[in-house]
PDB file of C-alpha atoms and ligand atoms in Angstrom:
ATOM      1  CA  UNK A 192       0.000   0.000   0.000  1.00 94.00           C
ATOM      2  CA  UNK A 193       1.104   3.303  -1.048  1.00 98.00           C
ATOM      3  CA  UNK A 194       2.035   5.150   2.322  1.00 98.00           C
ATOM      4  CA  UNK A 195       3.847   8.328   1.628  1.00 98.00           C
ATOM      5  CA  UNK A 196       5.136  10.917  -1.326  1.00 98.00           C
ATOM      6  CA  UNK A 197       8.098  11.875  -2.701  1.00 98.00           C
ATOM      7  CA  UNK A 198       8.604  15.164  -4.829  1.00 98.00           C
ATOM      8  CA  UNK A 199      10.302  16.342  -6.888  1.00 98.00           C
ATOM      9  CA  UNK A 200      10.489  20.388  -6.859  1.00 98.00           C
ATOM     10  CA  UNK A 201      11.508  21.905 -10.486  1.00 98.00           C
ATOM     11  CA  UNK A 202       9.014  21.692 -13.153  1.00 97.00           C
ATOM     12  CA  UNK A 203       6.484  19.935 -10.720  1.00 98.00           C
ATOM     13  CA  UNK A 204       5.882  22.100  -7.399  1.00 98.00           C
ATOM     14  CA  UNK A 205       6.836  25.005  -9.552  1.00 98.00           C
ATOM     15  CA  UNK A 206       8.240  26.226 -12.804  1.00 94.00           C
ATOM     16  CA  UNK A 207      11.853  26.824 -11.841  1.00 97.00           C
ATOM     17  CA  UNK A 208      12.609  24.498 -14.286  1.00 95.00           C
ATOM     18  CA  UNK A 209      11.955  27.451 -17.085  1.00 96.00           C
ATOM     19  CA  UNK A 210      14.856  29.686 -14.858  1.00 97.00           C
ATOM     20  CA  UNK A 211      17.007  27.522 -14.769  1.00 98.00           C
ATOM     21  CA  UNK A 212      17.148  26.667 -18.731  1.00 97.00           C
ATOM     22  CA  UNK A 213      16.947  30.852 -19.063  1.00 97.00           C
ATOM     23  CA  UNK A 214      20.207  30.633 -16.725  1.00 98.00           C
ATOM     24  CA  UNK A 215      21.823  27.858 -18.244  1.00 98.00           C
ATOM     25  CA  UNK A 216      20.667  29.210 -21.944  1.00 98.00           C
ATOM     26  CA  UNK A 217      23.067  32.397 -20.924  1.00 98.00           C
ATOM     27  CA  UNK A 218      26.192  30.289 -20.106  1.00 98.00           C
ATOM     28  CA  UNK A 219      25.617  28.165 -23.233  1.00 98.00           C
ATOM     29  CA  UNK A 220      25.819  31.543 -25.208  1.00 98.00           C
ATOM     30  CA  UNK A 221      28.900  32.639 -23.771  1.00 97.00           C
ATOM     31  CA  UNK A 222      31.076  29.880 -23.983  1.00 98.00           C
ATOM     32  CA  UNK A 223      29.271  29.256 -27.548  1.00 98.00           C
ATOM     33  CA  UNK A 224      27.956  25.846 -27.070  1.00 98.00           C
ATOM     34  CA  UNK A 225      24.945  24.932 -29.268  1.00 98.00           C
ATOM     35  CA  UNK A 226      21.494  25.243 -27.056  1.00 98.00           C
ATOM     36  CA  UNK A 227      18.636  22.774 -28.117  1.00 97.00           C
ATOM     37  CA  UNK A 228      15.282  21.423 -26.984  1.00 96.00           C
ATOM     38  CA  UNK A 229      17.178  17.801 -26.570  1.00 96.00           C
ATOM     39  CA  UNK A 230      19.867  19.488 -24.321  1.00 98.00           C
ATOM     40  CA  UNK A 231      17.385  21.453 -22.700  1.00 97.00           C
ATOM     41  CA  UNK A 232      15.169  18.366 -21.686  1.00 95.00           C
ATOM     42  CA  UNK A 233      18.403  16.513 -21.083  1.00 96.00           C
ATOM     43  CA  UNK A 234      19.552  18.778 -17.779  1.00 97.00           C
ATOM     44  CA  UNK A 235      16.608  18.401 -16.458  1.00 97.00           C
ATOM     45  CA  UNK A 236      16.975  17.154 -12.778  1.00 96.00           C
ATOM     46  CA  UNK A 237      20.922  16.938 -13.248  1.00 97.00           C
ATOM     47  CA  UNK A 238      23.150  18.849 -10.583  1.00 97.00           C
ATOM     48  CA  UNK A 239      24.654  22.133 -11.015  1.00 97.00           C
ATOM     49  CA  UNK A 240      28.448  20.518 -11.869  1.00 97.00           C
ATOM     50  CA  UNK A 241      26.812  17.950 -13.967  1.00 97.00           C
ATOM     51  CA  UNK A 242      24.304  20.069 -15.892  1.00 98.00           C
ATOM     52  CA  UNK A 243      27.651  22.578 -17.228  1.00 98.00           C
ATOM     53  CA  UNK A 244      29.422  19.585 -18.091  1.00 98.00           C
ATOM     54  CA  UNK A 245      26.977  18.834 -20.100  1.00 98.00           C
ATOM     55  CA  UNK A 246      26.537  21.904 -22.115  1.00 98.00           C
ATOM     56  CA  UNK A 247      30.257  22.199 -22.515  1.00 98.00           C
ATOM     57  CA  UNK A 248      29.921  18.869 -23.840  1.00 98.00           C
ATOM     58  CA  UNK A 249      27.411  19.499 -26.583  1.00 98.00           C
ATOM     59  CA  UNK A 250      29.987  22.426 -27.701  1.00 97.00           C
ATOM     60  CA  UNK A 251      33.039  20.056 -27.499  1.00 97.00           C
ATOM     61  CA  UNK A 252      34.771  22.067 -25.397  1.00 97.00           C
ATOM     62  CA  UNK A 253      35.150  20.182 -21.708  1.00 90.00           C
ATOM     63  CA  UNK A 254      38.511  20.693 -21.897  1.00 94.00           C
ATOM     64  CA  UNK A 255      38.595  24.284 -23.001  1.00 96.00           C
ATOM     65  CA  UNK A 256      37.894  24.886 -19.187  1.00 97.00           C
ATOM     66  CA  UNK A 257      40.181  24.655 -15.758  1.00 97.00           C
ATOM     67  CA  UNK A 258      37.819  23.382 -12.808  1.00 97.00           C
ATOM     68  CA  UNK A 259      38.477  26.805 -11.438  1.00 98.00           C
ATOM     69  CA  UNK A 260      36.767  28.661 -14.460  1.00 98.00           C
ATOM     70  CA  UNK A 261      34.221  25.851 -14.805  1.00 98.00           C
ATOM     71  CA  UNK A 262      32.896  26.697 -11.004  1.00 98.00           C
ATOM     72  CA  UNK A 263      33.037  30.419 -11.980  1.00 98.00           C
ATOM     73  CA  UNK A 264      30.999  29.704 -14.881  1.00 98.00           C
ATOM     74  CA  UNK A 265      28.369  27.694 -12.461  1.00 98.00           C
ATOM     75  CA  UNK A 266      28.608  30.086  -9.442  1.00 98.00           C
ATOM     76  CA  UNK A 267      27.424  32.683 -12.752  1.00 98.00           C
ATOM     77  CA  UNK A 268      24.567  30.674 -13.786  1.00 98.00           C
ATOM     78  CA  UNK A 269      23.352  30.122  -9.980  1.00 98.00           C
ATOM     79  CA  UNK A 270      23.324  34.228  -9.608  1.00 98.00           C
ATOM     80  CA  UNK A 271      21.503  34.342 -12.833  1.00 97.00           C
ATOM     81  CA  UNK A 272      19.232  31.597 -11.377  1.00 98.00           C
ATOM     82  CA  UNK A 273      19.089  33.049  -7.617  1.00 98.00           C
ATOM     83  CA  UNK A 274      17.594  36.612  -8.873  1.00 97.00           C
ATOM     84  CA  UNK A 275      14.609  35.311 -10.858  1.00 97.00           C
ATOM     85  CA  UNK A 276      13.833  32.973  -7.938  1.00 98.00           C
ATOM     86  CA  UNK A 277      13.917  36.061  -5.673  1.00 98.00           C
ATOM     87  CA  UNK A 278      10.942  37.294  -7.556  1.00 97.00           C
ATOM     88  CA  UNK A 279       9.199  34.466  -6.756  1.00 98.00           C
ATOM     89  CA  UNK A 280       5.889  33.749  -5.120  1.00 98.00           C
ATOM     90  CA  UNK A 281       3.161  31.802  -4.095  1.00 98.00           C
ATOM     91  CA  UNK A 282       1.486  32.694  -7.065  1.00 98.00           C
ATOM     92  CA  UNK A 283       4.406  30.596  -8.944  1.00 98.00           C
ATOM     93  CA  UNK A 284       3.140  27.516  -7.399  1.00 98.00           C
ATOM     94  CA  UNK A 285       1.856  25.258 -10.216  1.00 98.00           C
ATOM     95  CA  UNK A 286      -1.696  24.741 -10.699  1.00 98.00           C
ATOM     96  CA  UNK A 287      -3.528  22.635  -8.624  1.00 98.00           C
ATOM     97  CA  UNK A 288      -0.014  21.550  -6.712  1.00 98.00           C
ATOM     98  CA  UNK A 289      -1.484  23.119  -3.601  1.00 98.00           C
ATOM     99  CA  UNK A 290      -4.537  21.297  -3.830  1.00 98.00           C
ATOM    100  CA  UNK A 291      -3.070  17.732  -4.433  1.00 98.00           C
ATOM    101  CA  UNK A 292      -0.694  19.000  -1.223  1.00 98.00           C
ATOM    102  CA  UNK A 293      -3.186  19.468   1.090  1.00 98.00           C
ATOM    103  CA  UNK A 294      -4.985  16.494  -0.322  1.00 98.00           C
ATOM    104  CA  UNK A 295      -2.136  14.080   0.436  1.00 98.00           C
ATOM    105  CA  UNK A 296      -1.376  15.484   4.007  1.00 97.00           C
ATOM    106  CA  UNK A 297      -5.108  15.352   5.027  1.00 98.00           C
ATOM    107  CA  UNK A 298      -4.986  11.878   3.853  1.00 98.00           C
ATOM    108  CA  UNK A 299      -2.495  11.371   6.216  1.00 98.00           C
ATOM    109  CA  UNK A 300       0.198  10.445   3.579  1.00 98.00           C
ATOM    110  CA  UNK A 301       3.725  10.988   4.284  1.00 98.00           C
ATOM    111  CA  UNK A 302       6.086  13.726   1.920  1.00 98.00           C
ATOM    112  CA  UNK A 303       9.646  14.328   1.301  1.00 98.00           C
ATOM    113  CA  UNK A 304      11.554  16.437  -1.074  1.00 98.00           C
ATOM    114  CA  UNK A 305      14.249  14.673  -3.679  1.00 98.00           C
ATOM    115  CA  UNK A 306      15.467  17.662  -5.417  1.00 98.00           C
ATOM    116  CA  UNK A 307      18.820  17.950  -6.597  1.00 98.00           C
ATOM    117  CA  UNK A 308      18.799  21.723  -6.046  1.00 98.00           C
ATOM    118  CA  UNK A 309      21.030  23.165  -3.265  1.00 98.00           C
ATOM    119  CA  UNK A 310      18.512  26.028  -3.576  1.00 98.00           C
ATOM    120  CA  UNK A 311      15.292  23.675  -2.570  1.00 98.00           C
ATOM    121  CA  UNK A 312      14.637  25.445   1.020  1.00 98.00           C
ATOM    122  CA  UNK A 313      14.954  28.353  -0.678  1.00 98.00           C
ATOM    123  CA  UNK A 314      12.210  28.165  -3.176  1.00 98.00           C
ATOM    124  CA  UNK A 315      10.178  26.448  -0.517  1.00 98.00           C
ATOM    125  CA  UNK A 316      10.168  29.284   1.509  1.00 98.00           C
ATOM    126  CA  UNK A 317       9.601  31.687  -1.667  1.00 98.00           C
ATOM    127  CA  UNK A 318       6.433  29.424  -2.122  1.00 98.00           C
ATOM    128  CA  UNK A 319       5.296  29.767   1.540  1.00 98.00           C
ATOM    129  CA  UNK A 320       5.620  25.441   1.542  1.00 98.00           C
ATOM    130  CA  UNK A 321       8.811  25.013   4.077  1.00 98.00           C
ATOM    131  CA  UNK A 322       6.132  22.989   6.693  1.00 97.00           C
ATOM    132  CA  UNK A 323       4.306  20.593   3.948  1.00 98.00           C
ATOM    133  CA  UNK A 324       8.540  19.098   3.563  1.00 97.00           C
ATOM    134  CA  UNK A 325       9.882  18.679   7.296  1.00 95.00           C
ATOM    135  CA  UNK A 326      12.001  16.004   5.234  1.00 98.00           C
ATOM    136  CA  UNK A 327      14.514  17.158   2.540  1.00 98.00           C
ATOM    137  CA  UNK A 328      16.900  15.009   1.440  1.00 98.00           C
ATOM    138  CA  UNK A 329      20.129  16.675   0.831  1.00 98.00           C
ATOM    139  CA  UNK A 330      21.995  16.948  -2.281  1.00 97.00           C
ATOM    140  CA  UNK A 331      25.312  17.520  -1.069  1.00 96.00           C
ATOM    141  CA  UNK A 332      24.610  13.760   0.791  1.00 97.00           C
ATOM    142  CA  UNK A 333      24.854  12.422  -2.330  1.00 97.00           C
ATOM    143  CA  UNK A 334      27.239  10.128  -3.977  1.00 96.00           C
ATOM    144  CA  UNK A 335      25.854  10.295  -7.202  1.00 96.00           C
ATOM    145  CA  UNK A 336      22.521  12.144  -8.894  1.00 96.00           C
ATOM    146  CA  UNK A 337      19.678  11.217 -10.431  1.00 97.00           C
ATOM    147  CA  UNK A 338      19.297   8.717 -12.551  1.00 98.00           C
ATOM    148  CA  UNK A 339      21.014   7.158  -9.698  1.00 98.00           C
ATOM    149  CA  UNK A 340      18.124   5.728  -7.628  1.00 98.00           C
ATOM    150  CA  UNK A 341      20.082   7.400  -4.653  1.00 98.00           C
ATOM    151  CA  UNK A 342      17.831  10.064  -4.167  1.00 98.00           C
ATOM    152  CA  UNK A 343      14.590   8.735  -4.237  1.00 98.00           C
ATOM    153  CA  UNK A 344      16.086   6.296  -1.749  1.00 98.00           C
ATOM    154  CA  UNK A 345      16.980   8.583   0.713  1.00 98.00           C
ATOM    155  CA  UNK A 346      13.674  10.555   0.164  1.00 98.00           C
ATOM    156  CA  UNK A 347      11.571   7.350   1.154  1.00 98.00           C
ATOM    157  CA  UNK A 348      13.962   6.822   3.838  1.00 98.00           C
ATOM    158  CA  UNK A 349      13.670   9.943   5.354  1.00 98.00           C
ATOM    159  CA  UNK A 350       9.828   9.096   5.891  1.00 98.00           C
ATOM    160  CA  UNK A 351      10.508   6.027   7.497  1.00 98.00           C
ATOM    161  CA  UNK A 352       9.204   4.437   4.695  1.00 98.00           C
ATOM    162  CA  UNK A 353      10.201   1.019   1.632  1.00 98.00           C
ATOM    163  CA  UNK A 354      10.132   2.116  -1.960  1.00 98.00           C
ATOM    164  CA  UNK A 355       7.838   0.057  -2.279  1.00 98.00           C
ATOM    165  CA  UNK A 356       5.012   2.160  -0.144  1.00 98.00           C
ATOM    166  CA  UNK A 357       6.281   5.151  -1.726  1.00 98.00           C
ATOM    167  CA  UNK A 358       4.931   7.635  -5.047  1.00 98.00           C
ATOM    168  CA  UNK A 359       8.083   9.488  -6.837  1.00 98.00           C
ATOM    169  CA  UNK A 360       6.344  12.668  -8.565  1.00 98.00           C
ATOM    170  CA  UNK A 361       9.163  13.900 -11.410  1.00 98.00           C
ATOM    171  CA  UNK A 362       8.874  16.413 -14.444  1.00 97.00           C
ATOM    172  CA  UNK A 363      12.346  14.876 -15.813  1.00 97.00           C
ATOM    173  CA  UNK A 364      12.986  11.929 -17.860  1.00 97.00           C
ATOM    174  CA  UNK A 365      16.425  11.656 -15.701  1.00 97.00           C
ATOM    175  CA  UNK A 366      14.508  11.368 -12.166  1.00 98.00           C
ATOM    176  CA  UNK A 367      11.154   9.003 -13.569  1.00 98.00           C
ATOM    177  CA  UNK A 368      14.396   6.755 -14.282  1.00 98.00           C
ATOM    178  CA  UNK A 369      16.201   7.254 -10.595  1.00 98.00           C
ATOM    179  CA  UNK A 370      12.194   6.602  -9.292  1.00 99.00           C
ATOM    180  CA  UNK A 371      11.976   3.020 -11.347  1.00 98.00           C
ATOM    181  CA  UNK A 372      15.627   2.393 -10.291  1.00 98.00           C
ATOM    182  CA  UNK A 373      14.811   3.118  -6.521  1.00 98.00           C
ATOM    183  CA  UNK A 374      11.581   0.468  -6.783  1.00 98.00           C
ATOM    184  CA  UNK A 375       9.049   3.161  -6.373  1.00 98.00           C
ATOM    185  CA  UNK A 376       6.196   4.297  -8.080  1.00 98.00           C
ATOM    186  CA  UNK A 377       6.818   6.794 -10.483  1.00 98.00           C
ATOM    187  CA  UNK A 378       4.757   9.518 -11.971  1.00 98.00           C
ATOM    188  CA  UNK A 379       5.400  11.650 -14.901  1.00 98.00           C
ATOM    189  CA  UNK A 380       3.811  14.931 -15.475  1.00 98.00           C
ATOM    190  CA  UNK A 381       4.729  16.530 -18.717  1.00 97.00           C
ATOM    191  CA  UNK A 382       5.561  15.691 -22.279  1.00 96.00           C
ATOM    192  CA  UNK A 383       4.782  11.870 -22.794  1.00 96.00           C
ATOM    193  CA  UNK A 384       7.681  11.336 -25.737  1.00 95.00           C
ATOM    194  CA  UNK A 385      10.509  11.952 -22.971  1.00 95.00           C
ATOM    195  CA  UNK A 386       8.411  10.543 -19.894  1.00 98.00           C
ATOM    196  CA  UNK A 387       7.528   7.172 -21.483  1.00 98.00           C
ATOM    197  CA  UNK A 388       8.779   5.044 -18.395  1.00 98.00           C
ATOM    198  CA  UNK A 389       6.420   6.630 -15.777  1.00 98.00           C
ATOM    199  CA  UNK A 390       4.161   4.330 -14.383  1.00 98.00           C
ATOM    200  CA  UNK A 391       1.554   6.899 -13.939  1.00 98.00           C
ATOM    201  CA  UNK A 392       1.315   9.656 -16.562  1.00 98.00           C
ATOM    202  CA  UNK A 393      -0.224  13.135 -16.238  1.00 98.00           C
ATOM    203  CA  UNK A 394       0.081  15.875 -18.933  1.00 98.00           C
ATOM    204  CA  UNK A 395      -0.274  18.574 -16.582  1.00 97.00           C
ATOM    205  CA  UNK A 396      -0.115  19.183 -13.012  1.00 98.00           C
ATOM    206  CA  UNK A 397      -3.595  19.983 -12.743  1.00 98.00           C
ATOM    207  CA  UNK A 398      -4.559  16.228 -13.637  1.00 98.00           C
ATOM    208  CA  UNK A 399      -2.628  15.010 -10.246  1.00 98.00           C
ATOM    209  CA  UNK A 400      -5.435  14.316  -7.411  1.00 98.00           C
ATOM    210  CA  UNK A 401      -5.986  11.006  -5.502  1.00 98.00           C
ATOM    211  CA  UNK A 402      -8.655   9.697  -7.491  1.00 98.00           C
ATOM    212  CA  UNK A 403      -6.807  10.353 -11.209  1.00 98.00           C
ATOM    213  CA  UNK A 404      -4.009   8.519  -9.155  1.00 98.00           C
ATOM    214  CA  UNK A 405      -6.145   5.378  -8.385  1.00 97.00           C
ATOM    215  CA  UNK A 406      -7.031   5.501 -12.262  1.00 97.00           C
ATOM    216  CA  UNK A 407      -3.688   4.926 -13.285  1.00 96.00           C
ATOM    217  CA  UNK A 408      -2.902   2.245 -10.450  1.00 92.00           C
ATOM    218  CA  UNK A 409      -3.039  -1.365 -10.874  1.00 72.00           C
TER     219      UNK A 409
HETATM  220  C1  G6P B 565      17.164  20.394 -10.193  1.00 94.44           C
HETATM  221  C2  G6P B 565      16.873  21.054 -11.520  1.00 94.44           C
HETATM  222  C3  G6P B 565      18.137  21.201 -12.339  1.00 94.44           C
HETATM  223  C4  G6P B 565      19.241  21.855 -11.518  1.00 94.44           C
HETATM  224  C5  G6P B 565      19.516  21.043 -10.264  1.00 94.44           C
HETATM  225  C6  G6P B 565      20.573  21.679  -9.372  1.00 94.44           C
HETATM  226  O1  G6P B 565      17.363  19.050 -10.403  1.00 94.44           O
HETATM  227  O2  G6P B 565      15.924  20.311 -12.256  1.00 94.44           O
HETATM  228  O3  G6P B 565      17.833  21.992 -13.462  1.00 94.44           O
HETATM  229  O4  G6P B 565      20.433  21.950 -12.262  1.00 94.44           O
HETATM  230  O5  G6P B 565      18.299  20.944  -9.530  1.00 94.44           O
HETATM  231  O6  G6P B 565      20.094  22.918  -8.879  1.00 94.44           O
HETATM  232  P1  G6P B 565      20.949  23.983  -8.106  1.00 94.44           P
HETATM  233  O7  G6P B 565      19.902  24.973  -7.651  1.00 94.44           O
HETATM  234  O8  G6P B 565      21.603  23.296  -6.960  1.00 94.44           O
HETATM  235  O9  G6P B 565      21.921  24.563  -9.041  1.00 94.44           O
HETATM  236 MG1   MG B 566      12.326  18.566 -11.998  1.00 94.44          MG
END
């Protein structure tokens, strides 16, 4: 039985997701690696060091870069990132997030965060959410990131609870992967072509309730 929640926080609690491609968009300009859709999709739920590897990737030019100048260029994007997010506000909750929220609590369901952001508490607190996620795992805990089921582990862990009882709630094809891996239900919300091993699909996160849940269970 499914006892608890696990979330995800870009591109499913809220659309930070679009910030940080507009932040990441800005480095790929300036060290003139090619942007795209693919590679855009691609850094979704990948850490900050990982996601700039992979853009100087796409461009060929890893090794164009000291690991000094490669944490400038990512301490960059994260100031890019960190003023947009200090506009943020409740209102930049995504619809129908704090329904299915309060749903889940009053149901008496258990929730963690599994973010990969170092800046989770942060946008939590932008969103007026800190007390829905007493239990955050933390990224700098981790060995390795998503698709790594390491993560989603530690996120069911936190609750006290087995994979098994647990629902992993991801926008990004990377983290619906690190949900399967952990043994965990896994729900996609988003576009279908790069979210095809979701157990549970939703287009939008105004589909996600209980019942739409159930649906999809079997
Ligand atoms: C999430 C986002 C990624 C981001 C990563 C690290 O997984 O989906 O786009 O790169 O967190 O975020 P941070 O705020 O620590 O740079
Ligand atoms: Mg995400």
């Amino acid at each position: 039985d499914i006892k608890g929640f696990v979330f995800d926080l870009d591109g499913v609690i809220t659309d930070t997701s679009i910030f940080h491609s507009q932040a990441w968009h800005q480095v790929a300009d300036k060290v003139g690696a090619p942007w795209s859709k693919e590679l855009e999709d691609g850094l979704k739920g990948i850490s900050r060091m990982d996601s700039l590897e992979m853009i100087l990737k796409a461009g060929n030019l890893q090794d164009k870069y000291t690991d000094d100048q490669k944490v400038d260029l990512a301490t960059e994007k994260n100031t890019n990132y960190l003023k947009l997010v200090d506009q943020m506000t409740p209102d930049n909750i995504l619809p129908g997030i704090k329904a299915f929220l309060d749903e889940i609590k009053n149901g008496g369901y258990l929730l963690s965060l599994a973010s990969a952001s170092k800046n989770a508490p942060k946008v939590l607190q932008k969103l007026n959410l800190t007390d829905y996620f007493p239990k955050i795992v933390d990224p700098k805990t981790l060995s390795k990131g998503k698709p790594d089921p390491e993560i989603y582990l530690k996120g069911a862990e936190l609750i006290d609870l087995k994979p098994e009882q647990c629902i992993g709630v991801e926008d990004a094809a990377a983290g619906v992967e690190s949900i399967n891996a952990a043994g965990e239900t896994s729900i996609g919300i988003g576009d279908q072509t790069i979210l095809k091993a979701a157990d549970i699909h939703f287009a939008d996160t105004s589909e996600m309730t209980l019942a739409n849940i159930e649906k999809q269970m079997n």
